[in-house]
XYZ file of C-alpha atoms in Angstrom:
340
model
C -18.449 67.543 33.122
C -18.684 69.164 29.705
C -15.810 67.274 28.152
C -18.262 65.610 25.794
C -18.299 68.892 23.826
C -14.788 67.997 22.624
C -15.847 64.679 21.088
C -15.953 64.333 17.269
C -19.736 63.958 17.399
C -20.158 67.304 19.126
C -17.637 68.980 16.825
C -19.898 68.003 13.939
C -23.030 69.237 15.741
C -21.441 72.576 16.612
C -20.127 73.182 13.086
C -23.546 72.393 11.624
C -25.293 74.782 14.027
C -22.769 77.583 13.439
C -23.278 77.326 9.659
C -27.023 76.596 9.566
C -28.279 79.394 11.838
C -26.656 82.311 9.939
C -27.704 80.762 6.618
C -31.349 80.510 7.716
C -31.324 84.090 9.036
C -29.748 85.364 5.809
C -32.269 83.564 3.593
C -35.181 84.784 5.723
C -33.925 88.362 5.538
C -33.463 88.060 1.779
C -37.005 86.774 1.267
C -38.324 89.602 3.456
C -36.441 92.147 1.346
C -37.977 90.647 -1.804
C -41.449 91.088 -0.324
C -40.687 94.671 0.696
C -39.386 95.420 -2.810
C -42.616 94.134 -4.320
C -44.637 96.288 -1.937
C -42.537 99.332 -2.857
C -42.877 98.597 -6.581
C -46.620 98.263 -6.179
C -46.823 101.588 -4.409
C -44.598 103.260 -6.996
C -46.686 101.836 -9.829
C -49.850 103.201 -8.270
C -48.213 106.612 -7.899
C -47.038 106.559 -11.516
C -50.498 105.556 -12.695
C -52.035 108.434 -10.782
C -49.525 110.896 -12.270
C -49.877 109.405 -15.751
C -53.563 110.279 -15.853
C -52.758 113.966 -15.612
C -49.333 113.984 -17.290
C -48.864 115.051 -20.896
C -48.660 112.275 -23.457
C -45.227 111.445 -24.832
C -44.381 110.064 -28.286
C -44.490 106.299 -28.582
C -40.843 106.018 -29.626
C -39.725 107.695 -26.370
C -41.369 105.057 -24.164
C -40.345 101.870 -25.941
C -39.497 99.192 -24.951
C -42.144 98.858 -22.270
C -40.901 98.230 -18.713
C -42.140 98.746 -15.172
C -41.375 102.481 -15.424
C -43.015 103.216 -18.784
C -45.951 100.828 -18.352
C -49.141 102.860 -17.850
C -47.594 106.106 -19.133
C -49.652 108.214 -21.505
C -48.425 108.030 -25.084
C -49.635 109.255 -28.450
C -49.310 107.905 -31.964
C -50.467 109.062 -35.371
C -51.704 106.973 -38.304
C -54.802 105.387 -39.743
C -56.830 102.375 -38.628
C -56.808 99.110 -40.560
C -60.570 98.607 -40.828
C -60.120 95.253 -42.539
C -58.614 93.634 -39.445
C -60.850 94.664 -36.554
C -60.551 92.036 -33.795
C -62.568 91.153 -30.686
C -60.836 89.896 -27.526
C -63.339 87.711 -25.596
C -63.514 86.821 -21.911
C -62.482 90.204 -20.449
C -63.978 92.037 -17.465
C -63.822 95.562 -16.064
C -63.483 94.907 -12.339
C -63.477 98.541 -11.294
C -66.834 99.375 -12.867
C -68.767 96.287 -13.830
C -67.763 93.767 -11.195
C -67.520 90.270 -12.602
C -69.555 90.902 -15.754
C -67.807 89.462 -18.785
C -67.403 91.197 -22.069
C -64.841 91.723 -24.798
C -62.290 94.242 -25.989
C -62.548 95.915 -29.372
C -59.082 96.069 -30.923
C -57.914 97.804 -34.074
C -54.440 98.153 -35.575
C -53.155 101.659 -36.161
C -50.802 101.829 -39.143
C -48.168 104.413 -38.187
C -45.809 106.368 -40.426
C -42.940 104.064 -39.425
C -44.627 101.173 -41.234
C -45.364 99.234 -38.052
C -48.843 98.823 -36.612
C -49.787 99.654 -33.034
C -52.564 97.531 -31.444
C -55.175 99.894 -29.989
C -57.907 98.746 -27.610
C -60.672 101.191 -28.399
C -62.881 100.041 -25.520
C -64.910 97.297 -23.860
C -68.468 96.051 -24.326
C -70.422 93.605 -22.145
C -71.717 90.409 -23.673
C -70.510 87.509 -25.762
C -68.078 88.244 -28.578
C -69.705 85.499 -30.631
C -73.252 86.891 -30.335
C -74.492 89.029 -33.227
C -76.493 91.233 -30.875
C -73.335 92.194 -28.997
C -71.105 92.637 -32.024
C -73.738 94.760 -33.737
C -73.183 97.428 -31.079
C -69.495 97.832 -31.953
C -68.981 101.221 -33.588
C -66.845 101.480 -36.701
C -63.350 102.954 -36.249
C -62.671 106.508 -37.444
C -61.533 106.824 -41.026
C -58.548 108.725 -42.285
C -55.504 109.838 -40.333
C -56.012 110.114 -36.603
C -53.962 110.774 -33.485
C -54.654 108.416 -30.620
C -53.750 108.886 -26.957
C -53.784 106.169 -24.342
C -51.955 104.236 -21.650
C -49.018 102.162 -22.841
C -49.154 98.452 -22.012
C -46.734 95.527 -22.418
C -47.677 92.572 -24.587
C -49.753 89.959 -22.786
C -48.530 86.461 -21.994
C -50.038 83.192 -20.846
C -50.075 84.348 -17.216
C -52.181 87.465 -17.885
C -55.746 87.412 -16.562
C -58.343 86.622 -19.223
C -55.852 85.365 -21.812
C -56.978 82.407 -23.938
C -53.722 81.031 -25.267
C -55.085 77.656 -26.312
C -56.398 78.890 -29.649
C -59.538 77.526 -31.289
C -61.275 80.924 -31.388
C -63.546 81.870 -34.298
C -62.245 84.096 -37.054
C -62.161 87.727 -36.035
C -61.354 86.966 -32.372
C -58.005 87.165 -30.556
C -57.118 85.384 -27.325
C -53.936 87.295 -26.392
C -52.833 90.834 -27.268
C -49.230 90.452 -28.344
C -47.055 90.849 -31.412
C -46.524 87.078 -31.496
C -50.245 86.354 -31.773
C -50.818 89.070 -34.400
C -47.934 88.242 -36.690
C -49.901 85.459 -38.390
C -53.069 87.568 -38.748
C -51.837 90.752 -40.404
C -49.319 91.085 -43.252
C -47.175 93.796 -41.596
C -44.973 94.295 -38.551
C -46.536 95.000 -35.183
C -45.110 96.830 -32.161
C -44.377 94.687 -29.126
C -46.777 96.854 -27.094
C -50.345 98.126 -27.187
C -52.338 101.053 -25.814
C -55.777 101.439 -24.293
C -57.572 104.647 -25.229
C -58.253 107.151 -22.473
C -61.449 108.394 -24.129
C -63.546 105.612 -25.634
C -66.106 106.105 -28.369
C -69.668 105.451 -27.158
C -71.072 102.919 -26.420
C -67.597 101.530 -25.657
C -66.182 101.796 -22.137
C -62.562 102.824 -21.612
C -60.314 100.008 -20.397
C -58.122 101.088 -17.436
C -54.413 100.227 -17.697
C -53.188 97.152 -15.873
C -50.272 97.184 -13.460
C -46.916 96.135 -14.869
C -46.032 92.472 -14.397
C -44.103 91.905 -11.180
C -45.100 95.257 -9.667
C -48.282 94.231 -7.907
C -49.027 92.347 -4.697
C -49.604 89.048 -6.452
C -49.213 85.486 -5.228
C -45.431 85.602 -5.641
C -45.205 88.505 -3.208
C -47.026 86.560 -0.494
C -44.922 83.486 -1.266
C -41.853 85.566 -0.400
C -43.501 86.483 2.896
C -44.270 82.826 3.625
C -40.708 81.764 2.830
C -39.485 84.438 5.233
C -41.350 82.815 8.109
C -40.160 79.335 7.126
C -36.467 80.281 7.173
C -36.772 81.938 10.589
C -38.568 78.854 11.923
C -35.730 76.655 10.620
C -33.193 78.807 12.503
C -35.177 78.474 15.733
C -35.473 74.712 15.242
C -31.682 74.345 14.933
C -31.192 76.281 18.204
C -33.854 74.178 19.954
C -32.311 70.871 18.851
C -28.798 71.970 19.902
C -29.930 72.808 23.451
C -31.932 69.605 23.664
C -28.943 67.436 22.706
C -26.669 69.428 25.020
C -29.023 68.987 27.974
C -29.320 65.241 27.390
C -25.567 64.653 27.207
C -24.919 66.966 30.183
C -27.352 64.993 32.350
C -25.742 61.735 31.240
C -22.292 63.077 32.164
C -23.579 64.226 35.569
C -25.071 60.815 36.302
C -21.820 59.119 35.338
C -19.883 61.411 37.700
C -22.212 60.388 40.560
C -21.776 56.708 39.737
C -25.318 56.253 38.493
C -25.278 53.616 35.803
C -28.318 53.685 33.518
C -30.346 50.549 33.004
C -29.367 48.453 30.033
C -25.642 49.302 30.360
C -23.540 46.363 29.177
C -20.981 46.491 32.053
C -23.644 46.791 34.736
C -25.467 43.794 33.340
C -22.248 41.766 33.454
C -21.609 42.760 37.055
C -25.140 41.782 38.017
C -24.799 38.425 36.320
C -21.450 37.814 37.982
C -22.923 38.803 41.348
C -25.830 36.494 40.811
C -23.774 33.398 40.115
C -22.690 32.741 43.744
C -26.214 33.317 44.916
C -27.461 30.780 42.497
C -24.840 28.340 43.658
C -25.780 28.985 47.305
C -29.426 28.569 46.523
C -28.613 25.305 44.774
C -26.698 24.112 47.794
C -29.599 24.999 50.043
C -31.940 23.080 47.846
C -29.632 20.105 47.951
C -29.411 20.307 51.746
C -33.110 20.608 51.980
C -33.389 17.552 49.805
C -31.240 15.522 52.223
C -33.752 15.855 55.034
C -36.531 14.023 53.321
C -34.114 11.234 52.361
C -33.015 10.833 56.071
C -36.583 10.841 57.197
C -37.433 8.198 54.661
C -34.563 5.979 55.779
C -35.505 6.443 59.427
C -39.056 5.503 58.628
C -37.966 2.416 56.802
C -35.876 1.326 59.757
C -38.809 1.932 62.144
C -41.106 -0.071 59.964
C -38.666 -2.981 60.018
C -38.411 -2.873 63.821
C -42.228 -2.761 64.133
C -42.567 -5.706 61.854
C -40.099 -7.724 63.972
C -41.979 -6.860 67.122
C -45.252 -7.917 65.547
C -43.822 -11.152 64.405
C -42.467 -11.778 67.922
C -45.775 -10.962 69.509
C -47.551 -13.188 67.036
C -45.258 -16.073 67.905
C -45.800 -15.639 71.617
C -49.545 -15.627 71.242
C -49.416 -18.737 69.058
C -47.312 -20.568 71.564
C -49.798 -19.610 74.377
C -52.752 -20.866 72.359
C -50.961 -24.126 71.659
C -50.156 -24.557 75.376
C -53.777 -23.832 76.293
C -55.038 -26.423 73.861
C -52.674 -29.003 75.322
C -53.879 -28.203 78.832
C -57.508 -28.597 77.764
C -56.868 -32.010 76.258
C -55.200 -33.118 79.463
C -58.103 -32.049 81.620
C -60.566 -33.799 79.329
C -58.586 -36.981 79.524
C -58.431 -36.886 83.253
C -62.181 -36.252 83.537
C -62.918 -39.277 81.386
C -60.855 -41.495 83.418
C -62.655 -40.348 86.491
């Protein structure tokens, strides 16, 4: 009954199912592992950030280039501030302290002994970076040689929250903290990193370090989780369709073994038409026979009408002859009476 499984059609179905189900399970497991890795990285980053707050600061050169391990680590650098190029970074918020209130970062470049400059975010102030009342509150940077300590951060990019990469900002403002955006503003080299001071000068507020890119539970992490579910659903759908096709063909094979021919089968239709032909011929013969009866009745009626007409004519003739004889007898009686 299951010989249909050996047909070329079912060989193709079986090969597809054997290849598709393991592939879907593998891809779902891989996406799940990606999500778990992001969760682990997020947890590790939080642990490193907590340890970095109490750990001793390390020299800047020991932590470069910035990666997921060194991001947020405490570092120190020595030099003097470039007071001629103080910059304001608008459209920034401190979510942990001030909710959704917007403000701006105050950024200065620290000229180090190596000749490169290190961007230093000295703190955050609420308000509009273009308003004189807000900018008047910005304290001047310390003069002379200083040693700064803060959390190391990677250069920002277009996907960083608060970044204004479109340009068009007034002079003295910066939309994105990166070496690429500073290279056309200052006449010296800039490190591809920046730090946020741990202790901010009043009235500035210290800016907490951000998590390294790719280490948080962002939208990509939940996309991996969604893809996991999709691949497992695809595997279940392949299994469902295989059993559905198998059940349909098995029932068809069982019906054929019992001699049950489904409606619309070409052979069955031919048999029915062949079986119907004699019936139609018989029915035609019956109709013809039935048609003969009225013709016989009509002929019989015609013959009866002819006989009736003959009888009528005969009776009419007899009556006429009697009338004629009566008239003759009357004339004879009249003649005899006159003579008398």
